[in-house]
mmCIF file of C-alpha atoms in Angstrom:
data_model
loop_
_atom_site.group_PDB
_atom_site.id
_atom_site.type_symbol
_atom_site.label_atom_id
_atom_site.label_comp_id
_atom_site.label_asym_id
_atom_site.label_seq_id
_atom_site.Cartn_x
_atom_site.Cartn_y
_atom_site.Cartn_z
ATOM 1 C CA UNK A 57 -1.099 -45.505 4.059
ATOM 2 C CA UNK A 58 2.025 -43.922 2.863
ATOM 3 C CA UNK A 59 4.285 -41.639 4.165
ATOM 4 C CA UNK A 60 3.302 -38.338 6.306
ATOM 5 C CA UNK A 61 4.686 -34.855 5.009
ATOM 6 C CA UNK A 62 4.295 -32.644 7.779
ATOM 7 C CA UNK A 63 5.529 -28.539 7.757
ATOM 8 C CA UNK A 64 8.001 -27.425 10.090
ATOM 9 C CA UNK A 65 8.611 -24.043 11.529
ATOM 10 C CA UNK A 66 12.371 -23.584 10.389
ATOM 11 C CA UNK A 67 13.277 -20.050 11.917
ATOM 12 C CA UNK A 68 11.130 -17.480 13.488
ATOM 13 C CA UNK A 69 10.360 -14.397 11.223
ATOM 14 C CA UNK A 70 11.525 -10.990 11.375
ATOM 15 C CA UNK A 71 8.951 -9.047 9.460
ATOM 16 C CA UNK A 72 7.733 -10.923 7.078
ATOM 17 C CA UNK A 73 7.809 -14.241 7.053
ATOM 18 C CA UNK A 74 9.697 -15.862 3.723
ATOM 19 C CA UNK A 75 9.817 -19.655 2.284
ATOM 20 C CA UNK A 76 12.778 -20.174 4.589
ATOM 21 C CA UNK A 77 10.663 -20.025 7.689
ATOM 22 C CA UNK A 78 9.176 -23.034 6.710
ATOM 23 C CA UNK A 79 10.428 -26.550 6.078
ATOM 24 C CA UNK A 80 8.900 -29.531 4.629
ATOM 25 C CA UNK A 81 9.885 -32.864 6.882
ATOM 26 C CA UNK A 82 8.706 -36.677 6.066
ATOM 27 C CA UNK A 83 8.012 -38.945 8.893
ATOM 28 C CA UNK A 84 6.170 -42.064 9.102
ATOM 29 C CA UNK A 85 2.160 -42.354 9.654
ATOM 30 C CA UNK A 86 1.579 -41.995 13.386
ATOM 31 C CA UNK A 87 -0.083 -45.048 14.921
ATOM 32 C CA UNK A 88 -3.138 -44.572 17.573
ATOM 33 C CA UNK A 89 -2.972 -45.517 21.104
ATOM 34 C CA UNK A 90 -5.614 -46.163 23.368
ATOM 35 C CA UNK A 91 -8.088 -43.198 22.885
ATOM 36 C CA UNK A 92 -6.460 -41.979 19.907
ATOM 37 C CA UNK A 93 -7.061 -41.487 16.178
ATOM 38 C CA UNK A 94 -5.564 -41.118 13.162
ATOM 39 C CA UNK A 95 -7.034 -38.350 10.575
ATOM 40 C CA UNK A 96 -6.189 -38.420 7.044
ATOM 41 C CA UNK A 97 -6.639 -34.372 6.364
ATOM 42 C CA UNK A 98 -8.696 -33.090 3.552
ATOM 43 C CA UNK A 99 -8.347 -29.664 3.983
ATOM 44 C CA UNK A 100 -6.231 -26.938 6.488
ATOM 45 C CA UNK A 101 -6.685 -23.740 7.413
ATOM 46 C CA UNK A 102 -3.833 -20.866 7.230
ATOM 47 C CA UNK A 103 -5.181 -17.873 9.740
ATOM 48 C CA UNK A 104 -3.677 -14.727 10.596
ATOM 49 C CA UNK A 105 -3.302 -15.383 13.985
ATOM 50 C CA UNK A 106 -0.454 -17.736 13.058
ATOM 51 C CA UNK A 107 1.686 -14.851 12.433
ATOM 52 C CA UNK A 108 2.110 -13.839 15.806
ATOM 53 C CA UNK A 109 2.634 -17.383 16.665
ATOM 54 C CA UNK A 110 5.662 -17.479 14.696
ATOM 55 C CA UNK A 111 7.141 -15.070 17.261
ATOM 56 C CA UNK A 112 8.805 -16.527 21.062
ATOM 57 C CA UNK A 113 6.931 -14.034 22.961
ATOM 58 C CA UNK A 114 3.914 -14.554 25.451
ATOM 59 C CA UNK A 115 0.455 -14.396 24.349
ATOM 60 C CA UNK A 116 -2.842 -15.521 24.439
ATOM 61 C CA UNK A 117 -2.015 -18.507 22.894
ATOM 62 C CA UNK A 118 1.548 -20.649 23.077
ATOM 63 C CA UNK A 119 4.005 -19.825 20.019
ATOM 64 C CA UNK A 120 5.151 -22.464 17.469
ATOM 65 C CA UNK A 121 7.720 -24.439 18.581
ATOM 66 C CA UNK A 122 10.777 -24.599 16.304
ATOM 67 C CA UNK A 123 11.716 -27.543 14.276
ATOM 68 C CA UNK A 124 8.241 -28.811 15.254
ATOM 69 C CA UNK A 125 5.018 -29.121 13.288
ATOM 70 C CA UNK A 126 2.979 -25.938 13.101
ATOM 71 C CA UNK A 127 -0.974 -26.386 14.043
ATOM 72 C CA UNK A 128 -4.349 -24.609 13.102
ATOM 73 C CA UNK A 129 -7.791 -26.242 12.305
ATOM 74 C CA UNK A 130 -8.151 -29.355 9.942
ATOM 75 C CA UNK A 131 -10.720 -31.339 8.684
ATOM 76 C CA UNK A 132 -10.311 -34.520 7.616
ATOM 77 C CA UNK A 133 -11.373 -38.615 7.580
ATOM 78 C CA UNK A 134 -10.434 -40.776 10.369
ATOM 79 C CA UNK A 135 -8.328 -43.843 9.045
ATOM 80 C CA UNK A 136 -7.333 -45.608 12.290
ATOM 81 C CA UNK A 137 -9.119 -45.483 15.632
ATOM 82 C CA UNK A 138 -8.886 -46.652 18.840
ATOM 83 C CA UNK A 139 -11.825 -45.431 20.192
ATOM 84 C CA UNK A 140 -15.145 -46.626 21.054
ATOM 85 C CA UNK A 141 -16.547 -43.417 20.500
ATOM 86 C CA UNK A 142 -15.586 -42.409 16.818
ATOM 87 C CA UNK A 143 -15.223 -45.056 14.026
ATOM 88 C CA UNK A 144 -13.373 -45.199 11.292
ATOM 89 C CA UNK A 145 -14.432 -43.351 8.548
ATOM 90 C CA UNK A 146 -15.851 -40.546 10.203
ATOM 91 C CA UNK A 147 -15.083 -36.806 8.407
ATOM 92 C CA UNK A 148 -13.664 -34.339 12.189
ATOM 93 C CA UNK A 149 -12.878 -31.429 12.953
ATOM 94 C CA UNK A 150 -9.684 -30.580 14.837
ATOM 95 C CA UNK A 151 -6.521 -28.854 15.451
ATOM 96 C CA UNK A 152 -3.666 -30.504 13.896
ATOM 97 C CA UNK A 153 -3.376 -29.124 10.465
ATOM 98 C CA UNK A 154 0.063 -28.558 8.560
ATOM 99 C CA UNK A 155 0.469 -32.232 8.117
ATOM 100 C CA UNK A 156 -1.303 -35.016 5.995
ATOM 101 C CA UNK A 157 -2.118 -37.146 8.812
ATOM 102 C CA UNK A 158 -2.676 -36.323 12.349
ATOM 103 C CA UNK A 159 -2.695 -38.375 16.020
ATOM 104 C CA UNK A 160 -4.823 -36.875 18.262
ATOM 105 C CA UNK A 161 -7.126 -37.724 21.332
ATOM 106 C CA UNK A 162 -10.892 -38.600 20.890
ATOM 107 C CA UNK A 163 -11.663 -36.362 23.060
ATOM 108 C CA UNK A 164 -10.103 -32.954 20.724
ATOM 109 C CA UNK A 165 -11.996 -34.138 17.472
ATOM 110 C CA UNK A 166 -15.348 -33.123 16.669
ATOM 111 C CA UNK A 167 -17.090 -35.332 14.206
ATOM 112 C CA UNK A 168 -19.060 -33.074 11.475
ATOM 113 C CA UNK A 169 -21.503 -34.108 8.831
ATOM 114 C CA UNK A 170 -20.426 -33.807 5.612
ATOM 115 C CA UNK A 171 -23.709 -34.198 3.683
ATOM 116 C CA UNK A 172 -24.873 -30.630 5.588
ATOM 117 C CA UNK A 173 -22.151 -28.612 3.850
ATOM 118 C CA UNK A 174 -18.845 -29.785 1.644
ATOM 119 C CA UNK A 175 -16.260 -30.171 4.674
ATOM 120 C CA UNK A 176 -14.386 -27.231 3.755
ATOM 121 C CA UNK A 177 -16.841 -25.212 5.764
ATOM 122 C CA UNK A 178 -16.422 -26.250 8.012
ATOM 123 C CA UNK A 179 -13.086 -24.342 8.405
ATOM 124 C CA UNK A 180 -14.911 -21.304 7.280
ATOM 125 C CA UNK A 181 -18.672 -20.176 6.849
ATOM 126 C CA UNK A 182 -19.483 -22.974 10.088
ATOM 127 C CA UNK A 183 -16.167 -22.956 11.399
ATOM 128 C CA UNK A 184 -14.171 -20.436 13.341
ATOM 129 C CA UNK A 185 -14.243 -17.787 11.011
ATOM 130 C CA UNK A 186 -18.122 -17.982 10.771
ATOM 131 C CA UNK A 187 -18.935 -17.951 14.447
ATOM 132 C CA UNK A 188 -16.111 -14.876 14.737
ATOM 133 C CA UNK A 189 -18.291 -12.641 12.872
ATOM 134 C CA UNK A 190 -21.365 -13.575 14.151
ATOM 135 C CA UNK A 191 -20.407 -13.206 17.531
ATOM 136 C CA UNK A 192 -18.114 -10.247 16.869
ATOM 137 C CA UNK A 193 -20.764 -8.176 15.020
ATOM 138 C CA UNK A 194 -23.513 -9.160 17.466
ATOM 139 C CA UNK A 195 -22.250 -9.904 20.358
ATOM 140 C CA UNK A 196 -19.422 -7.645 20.963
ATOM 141 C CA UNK A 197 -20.205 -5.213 18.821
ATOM 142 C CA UNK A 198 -24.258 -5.607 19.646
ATOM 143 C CA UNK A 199 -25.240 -4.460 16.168
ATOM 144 C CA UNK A 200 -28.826 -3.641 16.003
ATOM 145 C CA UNK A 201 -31.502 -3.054 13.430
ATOM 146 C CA UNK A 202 -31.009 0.189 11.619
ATOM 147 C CA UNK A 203 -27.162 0.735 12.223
ATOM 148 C CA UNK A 204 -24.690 1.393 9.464
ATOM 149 C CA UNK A 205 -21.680 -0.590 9.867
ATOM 150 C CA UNK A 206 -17.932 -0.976 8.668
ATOM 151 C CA UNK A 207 -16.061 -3.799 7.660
ATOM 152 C CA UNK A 208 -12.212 -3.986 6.979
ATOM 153 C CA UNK A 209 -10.467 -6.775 4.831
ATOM 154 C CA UNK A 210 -13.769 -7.517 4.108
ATOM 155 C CA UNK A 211 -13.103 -9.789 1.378
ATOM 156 C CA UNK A 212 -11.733 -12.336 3.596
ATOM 157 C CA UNK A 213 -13.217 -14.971 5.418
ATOM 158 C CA UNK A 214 -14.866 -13.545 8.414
ATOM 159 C CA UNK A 215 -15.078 -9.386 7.150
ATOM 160 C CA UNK A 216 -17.168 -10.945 3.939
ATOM 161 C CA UNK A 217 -19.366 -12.929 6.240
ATOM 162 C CA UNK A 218 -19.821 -9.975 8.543
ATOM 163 C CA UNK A 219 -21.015 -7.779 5.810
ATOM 164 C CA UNK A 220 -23.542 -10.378 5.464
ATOM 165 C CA UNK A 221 -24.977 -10.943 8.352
ATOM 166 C CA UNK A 222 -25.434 -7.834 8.939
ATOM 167 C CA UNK A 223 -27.897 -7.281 6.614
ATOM 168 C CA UNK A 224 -29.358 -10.023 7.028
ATOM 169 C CA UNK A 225 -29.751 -8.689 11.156
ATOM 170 C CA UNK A 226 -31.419 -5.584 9.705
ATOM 171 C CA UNK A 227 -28.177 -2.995 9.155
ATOM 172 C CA UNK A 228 -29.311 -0.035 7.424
ATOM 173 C CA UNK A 229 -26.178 0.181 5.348
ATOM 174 C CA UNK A 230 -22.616 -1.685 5.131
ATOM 175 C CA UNK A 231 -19.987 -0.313 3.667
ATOM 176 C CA UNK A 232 -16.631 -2.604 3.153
ATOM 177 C CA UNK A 233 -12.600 -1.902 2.352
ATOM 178 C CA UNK A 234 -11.091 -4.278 -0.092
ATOM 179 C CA UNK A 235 -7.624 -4.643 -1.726
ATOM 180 C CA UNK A 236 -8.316 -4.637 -5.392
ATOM 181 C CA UNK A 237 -11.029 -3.471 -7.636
ATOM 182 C CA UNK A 238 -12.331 -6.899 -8.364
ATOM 183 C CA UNK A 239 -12.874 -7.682 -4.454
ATOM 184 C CA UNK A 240 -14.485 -4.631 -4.298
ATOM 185 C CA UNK A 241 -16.897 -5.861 -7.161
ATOM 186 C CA UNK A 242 -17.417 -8.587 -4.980
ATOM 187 C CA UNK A 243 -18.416 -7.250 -1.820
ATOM 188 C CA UNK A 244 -20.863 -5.318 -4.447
ATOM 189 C CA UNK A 245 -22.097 -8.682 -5.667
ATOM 190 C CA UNK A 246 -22.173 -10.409 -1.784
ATOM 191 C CA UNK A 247 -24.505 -6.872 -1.221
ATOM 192 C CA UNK A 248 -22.580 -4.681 0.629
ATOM 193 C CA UNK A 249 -24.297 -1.470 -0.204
ATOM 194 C CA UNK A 250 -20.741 0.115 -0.373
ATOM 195 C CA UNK A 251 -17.028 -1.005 -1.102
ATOM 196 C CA UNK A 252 -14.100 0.633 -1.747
ATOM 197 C CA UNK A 253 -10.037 -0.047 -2.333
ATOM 198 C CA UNK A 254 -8.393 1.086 0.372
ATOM 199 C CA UNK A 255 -5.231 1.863 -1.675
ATOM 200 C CA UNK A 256 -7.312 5.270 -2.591
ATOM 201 C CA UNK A 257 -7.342 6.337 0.896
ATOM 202 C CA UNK A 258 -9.426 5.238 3.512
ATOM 203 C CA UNK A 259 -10.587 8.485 5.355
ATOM 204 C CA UNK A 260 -11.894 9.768 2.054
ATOM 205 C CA UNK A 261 -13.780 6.572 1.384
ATOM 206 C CA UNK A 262 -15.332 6.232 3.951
ATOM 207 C CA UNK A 263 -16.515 9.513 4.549
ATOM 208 C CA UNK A 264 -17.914 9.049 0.772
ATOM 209 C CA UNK A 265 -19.178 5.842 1.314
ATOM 210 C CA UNK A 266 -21.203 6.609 4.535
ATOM 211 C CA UNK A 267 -21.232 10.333 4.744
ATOM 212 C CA UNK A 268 -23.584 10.569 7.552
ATOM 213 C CA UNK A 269 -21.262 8.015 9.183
ATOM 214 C CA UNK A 270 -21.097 4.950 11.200
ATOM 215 C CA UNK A 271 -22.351 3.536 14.203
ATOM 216 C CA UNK A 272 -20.300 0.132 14.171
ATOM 217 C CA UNK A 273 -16.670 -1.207 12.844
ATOM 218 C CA UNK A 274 -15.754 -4.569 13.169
ATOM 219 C CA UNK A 275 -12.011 -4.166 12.488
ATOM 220 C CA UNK A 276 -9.892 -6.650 10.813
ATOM 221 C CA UNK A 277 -6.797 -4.191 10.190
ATOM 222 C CA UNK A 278 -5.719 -1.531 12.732
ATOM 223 C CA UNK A 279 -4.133 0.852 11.524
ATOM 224 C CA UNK A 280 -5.330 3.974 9.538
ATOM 225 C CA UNK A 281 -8.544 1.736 9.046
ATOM 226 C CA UNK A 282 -9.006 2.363 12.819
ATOM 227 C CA UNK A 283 -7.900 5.777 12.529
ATOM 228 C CA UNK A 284 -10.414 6.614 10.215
ATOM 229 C CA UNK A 285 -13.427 4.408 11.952
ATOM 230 C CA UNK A 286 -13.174 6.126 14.828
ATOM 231 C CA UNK A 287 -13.471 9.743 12.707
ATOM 232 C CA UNK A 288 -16.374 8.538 11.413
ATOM 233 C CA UNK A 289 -18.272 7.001 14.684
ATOM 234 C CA UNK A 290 -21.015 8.019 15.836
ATOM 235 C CA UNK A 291 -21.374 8.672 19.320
ATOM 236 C CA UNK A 292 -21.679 5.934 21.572
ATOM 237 C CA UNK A 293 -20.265 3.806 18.344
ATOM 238 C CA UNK A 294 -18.889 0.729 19.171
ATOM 239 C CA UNK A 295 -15.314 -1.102 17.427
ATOM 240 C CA UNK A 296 -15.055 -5.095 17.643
ATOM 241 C CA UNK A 297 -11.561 -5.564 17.327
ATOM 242 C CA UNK A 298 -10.761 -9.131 15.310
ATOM 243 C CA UNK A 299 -7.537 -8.729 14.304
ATOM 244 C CA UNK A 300 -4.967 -6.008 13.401
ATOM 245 C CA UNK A 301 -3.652 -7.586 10.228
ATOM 246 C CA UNK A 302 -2.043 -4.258 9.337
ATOM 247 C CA UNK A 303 0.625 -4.661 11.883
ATOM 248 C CA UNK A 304 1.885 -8.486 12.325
ATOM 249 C CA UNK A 305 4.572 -7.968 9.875
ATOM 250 C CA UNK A 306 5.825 -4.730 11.446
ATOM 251 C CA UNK A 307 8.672 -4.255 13.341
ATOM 252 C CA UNK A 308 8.546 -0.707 14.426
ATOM 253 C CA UNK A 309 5.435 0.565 16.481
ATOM 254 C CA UNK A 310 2.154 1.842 14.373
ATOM 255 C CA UNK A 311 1.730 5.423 13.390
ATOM 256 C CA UNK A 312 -1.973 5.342 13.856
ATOM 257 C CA UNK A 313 -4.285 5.549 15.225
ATOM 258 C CA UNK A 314 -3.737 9.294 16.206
ATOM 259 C CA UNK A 315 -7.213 10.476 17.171
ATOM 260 C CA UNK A 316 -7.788 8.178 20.104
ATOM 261 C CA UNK A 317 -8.754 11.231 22.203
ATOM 262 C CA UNK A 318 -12.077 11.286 20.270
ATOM 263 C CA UNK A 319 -13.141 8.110 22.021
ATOM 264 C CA UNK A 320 -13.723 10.143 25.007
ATOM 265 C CA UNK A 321 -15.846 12.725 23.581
ATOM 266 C CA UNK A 322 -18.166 10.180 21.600
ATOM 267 C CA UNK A 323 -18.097 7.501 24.351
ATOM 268 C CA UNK A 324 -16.874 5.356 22.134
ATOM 269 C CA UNK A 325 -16.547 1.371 22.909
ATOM 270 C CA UNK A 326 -13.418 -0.355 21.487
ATOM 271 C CA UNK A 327 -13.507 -3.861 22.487
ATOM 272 C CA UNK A 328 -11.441 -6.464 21.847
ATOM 273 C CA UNK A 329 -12.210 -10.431 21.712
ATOM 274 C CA UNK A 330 -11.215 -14.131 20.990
ATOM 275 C CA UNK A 331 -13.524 -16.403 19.273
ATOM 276 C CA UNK A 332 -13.600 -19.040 22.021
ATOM 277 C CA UNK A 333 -14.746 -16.756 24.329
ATOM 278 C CA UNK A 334 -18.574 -16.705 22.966
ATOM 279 C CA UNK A 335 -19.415 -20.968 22.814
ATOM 280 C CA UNK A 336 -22.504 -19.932 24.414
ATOM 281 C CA UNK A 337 -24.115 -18.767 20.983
ATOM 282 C CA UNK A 338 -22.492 -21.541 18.860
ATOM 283 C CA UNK A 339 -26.092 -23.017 18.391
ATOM 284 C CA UNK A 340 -27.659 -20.010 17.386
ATOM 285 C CA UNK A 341 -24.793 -19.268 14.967
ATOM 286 C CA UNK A 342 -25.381 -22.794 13.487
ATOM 287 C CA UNK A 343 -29.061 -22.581 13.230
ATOM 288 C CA UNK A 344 -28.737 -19.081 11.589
ATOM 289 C CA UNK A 345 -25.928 -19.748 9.243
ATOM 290 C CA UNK A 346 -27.157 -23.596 8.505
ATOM 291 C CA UNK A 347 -30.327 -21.672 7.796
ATOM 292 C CA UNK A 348 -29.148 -18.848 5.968
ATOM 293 C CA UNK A 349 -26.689 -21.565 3.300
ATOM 294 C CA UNK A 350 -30.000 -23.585 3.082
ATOM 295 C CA UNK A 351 -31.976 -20.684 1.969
ATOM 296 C CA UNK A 352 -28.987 -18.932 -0.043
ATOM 297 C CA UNK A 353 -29.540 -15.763 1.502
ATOM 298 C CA UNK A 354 -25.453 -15.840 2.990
ATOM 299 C CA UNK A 355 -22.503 -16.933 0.235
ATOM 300 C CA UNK A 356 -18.729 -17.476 0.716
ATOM 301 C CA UNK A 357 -15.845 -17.703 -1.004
ATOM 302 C CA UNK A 358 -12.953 -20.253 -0.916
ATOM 303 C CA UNK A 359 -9.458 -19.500 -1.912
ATOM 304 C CA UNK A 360 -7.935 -23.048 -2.606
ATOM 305 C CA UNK A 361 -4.529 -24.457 -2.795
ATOM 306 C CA UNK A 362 -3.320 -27.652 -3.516
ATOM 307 C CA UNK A 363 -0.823 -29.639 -1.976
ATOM 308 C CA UNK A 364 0.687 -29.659 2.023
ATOM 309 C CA UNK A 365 3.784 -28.661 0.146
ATOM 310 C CA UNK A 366 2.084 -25.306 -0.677
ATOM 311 C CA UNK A 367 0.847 -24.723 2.509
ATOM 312 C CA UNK A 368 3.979 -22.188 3.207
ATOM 313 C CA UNK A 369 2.686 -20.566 -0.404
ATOM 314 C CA UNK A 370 -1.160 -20.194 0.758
ATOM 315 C CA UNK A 371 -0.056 -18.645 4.394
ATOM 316 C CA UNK A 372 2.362 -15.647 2.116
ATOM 317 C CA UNK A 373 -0.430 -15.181 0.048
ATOM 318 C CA UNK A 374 -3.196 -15.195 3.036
ATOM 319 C CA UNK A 375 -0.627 -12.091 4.659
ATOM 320 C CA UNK A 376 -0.524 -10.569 1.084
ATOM 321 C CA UNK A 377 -4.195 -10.767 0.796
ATOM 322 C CA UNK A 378 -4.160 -12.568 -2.564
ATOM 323 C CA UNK A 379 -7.284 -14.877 -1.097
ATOM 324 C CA UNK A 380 -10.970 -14.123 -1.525
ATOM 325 C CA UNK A 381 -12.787 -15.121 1.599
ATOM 326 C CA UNK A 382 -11.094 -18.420 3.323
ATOM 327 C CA UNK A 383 -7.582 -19.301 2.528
ATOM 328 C CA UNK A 384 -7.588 -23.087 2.380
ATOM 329 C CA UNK A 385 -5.285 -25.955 1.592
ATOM 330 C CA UNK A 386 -6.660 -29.144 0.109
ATOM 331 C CA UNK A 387 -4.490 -31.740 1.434
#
């Protein structure tokens, strides 16, 4: 083994984050203690919720400490072990990404087989993101047979799977918002039966792609995509709220949405949820999805960039939206 680059978080954003929020530290390959292991990553994950992270305020989840390694899911092969319960050269799953090798207990890795899928999956389509919008869509948002549903950002890693399964679950129709023609042409391609940019206005779109509305959003964005989901609701609709990507780089409070009285005339359901929160239907979600891949009924798309060095890069560019469905970094 060589040296270990790790990435720092240098300062804590105001707005948007910026190269200088970031710094790139060498340290020495960590050793294992009793218990332990050391993974060589293959691949990490950059996620939205690391945004908020960034900031020193309380939340559901500790912030980054500063001038300390920033975490997130990794996959990778374990080099050095001293357990009696995971052997060397064994591909895991865990939680120390942002680095090229990681120590970490036994007990928070969780070995994977990498002849099912290629391991980056298993940060996406089988990971987190995958089980998100299977449980979000129905679970939370207890899609059934028949429904039309919504999907913002869903280009990205869990709104493109969403779009997906919820055909595959029986939607009647599922209409997406994109950031570019060419994703659009995508969620076309992944069968959404309609997609549109939301640069030309998402309250129009909508109501032109589903004009005798919706019944379900699963919201990646906030914002005016909320706004205009809740318009178009039916009654007794129902919103799973992922994320709010809209809004993590602002600094003053959102404009919309502005119609939240209309969730008390259409007894509307706006729920929001963490991913860790629904383990009870992991198995299901793997014996769908697993099934789904082996039948290649359900795609996904990889964004990919190289180098830990870049990992600052592929995080701008997640927040940008330059990434088509999971925003990866190959070690």
């Amino acid at each position: 083994m060589t040296g270990n680059r790790e990435i720092h978080l240098a300062s804590r954003p105001q707005g948007w984050p910026t190269q200088d929020t970031f710094r790139l530290v060498e340290t020495d390959v960590p050793t294992p203690g009793p218990g332990q292991l050391v993974v060589r990553n293959q691949y990490l994950s950059v996620d939205p919720y690391m945004r908020g992270r960034m900031d020193d305020v309380k939340s559901y989840v500790p912030p980054f400490a500063l001038d300390a390694p920033l975490d997130g899911a990794a996959v990778g092969e374990v080099v050095a072990s001293e357990s009696p319960d995971i052997a060397v050269g064994t591909t895991v799953l865990h939680g120390l990404g942002w680095r090229e090798y990681a120590l970490l207990d036994a007990t928070s890795a969780r070995p994977v087989d990498p002849g099912l899928a290629p391991v980056s999956a298993y940060l996406g389509v089988l990971g987190m993101p995958g089980l998100t919008a299977y449980a979000g869509l129905l679970e939370v948002a207890a899609m059934k047979p028949g429904e039309t549903v919504f999907v913002s950002a869903a280009a990205g890693a869990v709104g493109s799977l969403v779009g997906q399964i919820a055909k595959l679950k029986g939607a009647a129709r599922v209409v997406g918002s994109a950031g570019s023609p060419a994703k659009v042409e995508r969620l076309r391609a992944l069968g959404f039966d309609a997609a549109f940019d939301y640069h030309d206005g998402v309250r129009e779109s909508l109501r032109a792609a589903a004009p005798d509305g919706i019944d379900v959003y699963f919201d990646n964005v906030g914002g005016d995509h909320l706004e205009a989901a809740i318009s178009a609701l039916h009654r007794h609709g129902r919103v799973a709220i992922c994320g709010m990507i809209a809004q993590y780089n602002d600094t003053e409070p959102p404009a919309a949405p502005r119609n939240l009285a209309l969730v008390i005339g259409k007894r509307l359901t706006l729920r929001g949820f963490l991913v860790n929160d629904h383990n009870d239907v992991r198995s299901a979600f793997v014996s769908d999805v697993s099934g789904w891949l082996r039948e290649g009924t359900l795609s996904y798309d990889e964004t990919i960039v190289d180098g830990i060095e870049n990992a600052p890069d592929a995080f701008l560019g997640l927040l940008r939206g330059d990434n088509v469905g999971k925003m990866l970094v190959k070690v």
